[in-house]
């Protein structure tokens, strides 16, 4: 039996690897990470249950538990192309924040605080990946403030 035939025979009988879409969702579930699908009534003023999640492209919301997730889970966030929100029930470390920010789509809402390396808490409960608050008067009221909104930050992934 040639080496090529052996490799083909092994790959046919091999179990699915990490590329298996169900495996990603199972790993999240095993770690206590909650995933939710999109809200079919979003923007209409109506309230409805989120759609079920069957494959990674169904995931729109991720809720990280206080413990039980690791860096490998955060890297898997890139497998969710429609992700619009990541929440965490505890402050994340700076390293975890950088991993989350580099693995979610631009514009995704990040809802958590950040525990700085010096132990201080940076309260940034709601911000969007790849955006920053405008540092110029965008709305023309003569004041530079949060009412000027957010703009895409080309220096940080926007």
XYZ file of C-alpha atoms in Angstrom, residues 86-88 90-92 108-115 121-129:
23
model
C -20.222 39.575 23.261
C -21.096 39.834 26.955
C -19.172 38.662 29.994
C -17.010 39.286 34.988
C -14.316 41.787 34.024
C -11.996 40.322 31.393
C -19.692 43.947 17.247
C -20.779 45.271 20.641
C -18.507 44.303 23.531
C -20.358 44.470 26.844
C -17.932 43.967 29.702
C -15.423 45.724 31.936
C -11.668 45.260 31.585
C -9.393 44.373 34.515
C -10.952 48.259 36.620
C -11.578 50.017 33.317
C -15.313 50.435 33.040
C -16.125 50.141 29.369
C -19.465 48.435 29.542
C -20.528 49.161 26.001
C -18.289 49.784 23.034
C -18.011 48.557 19.489
C -15.032 46.741 18.062
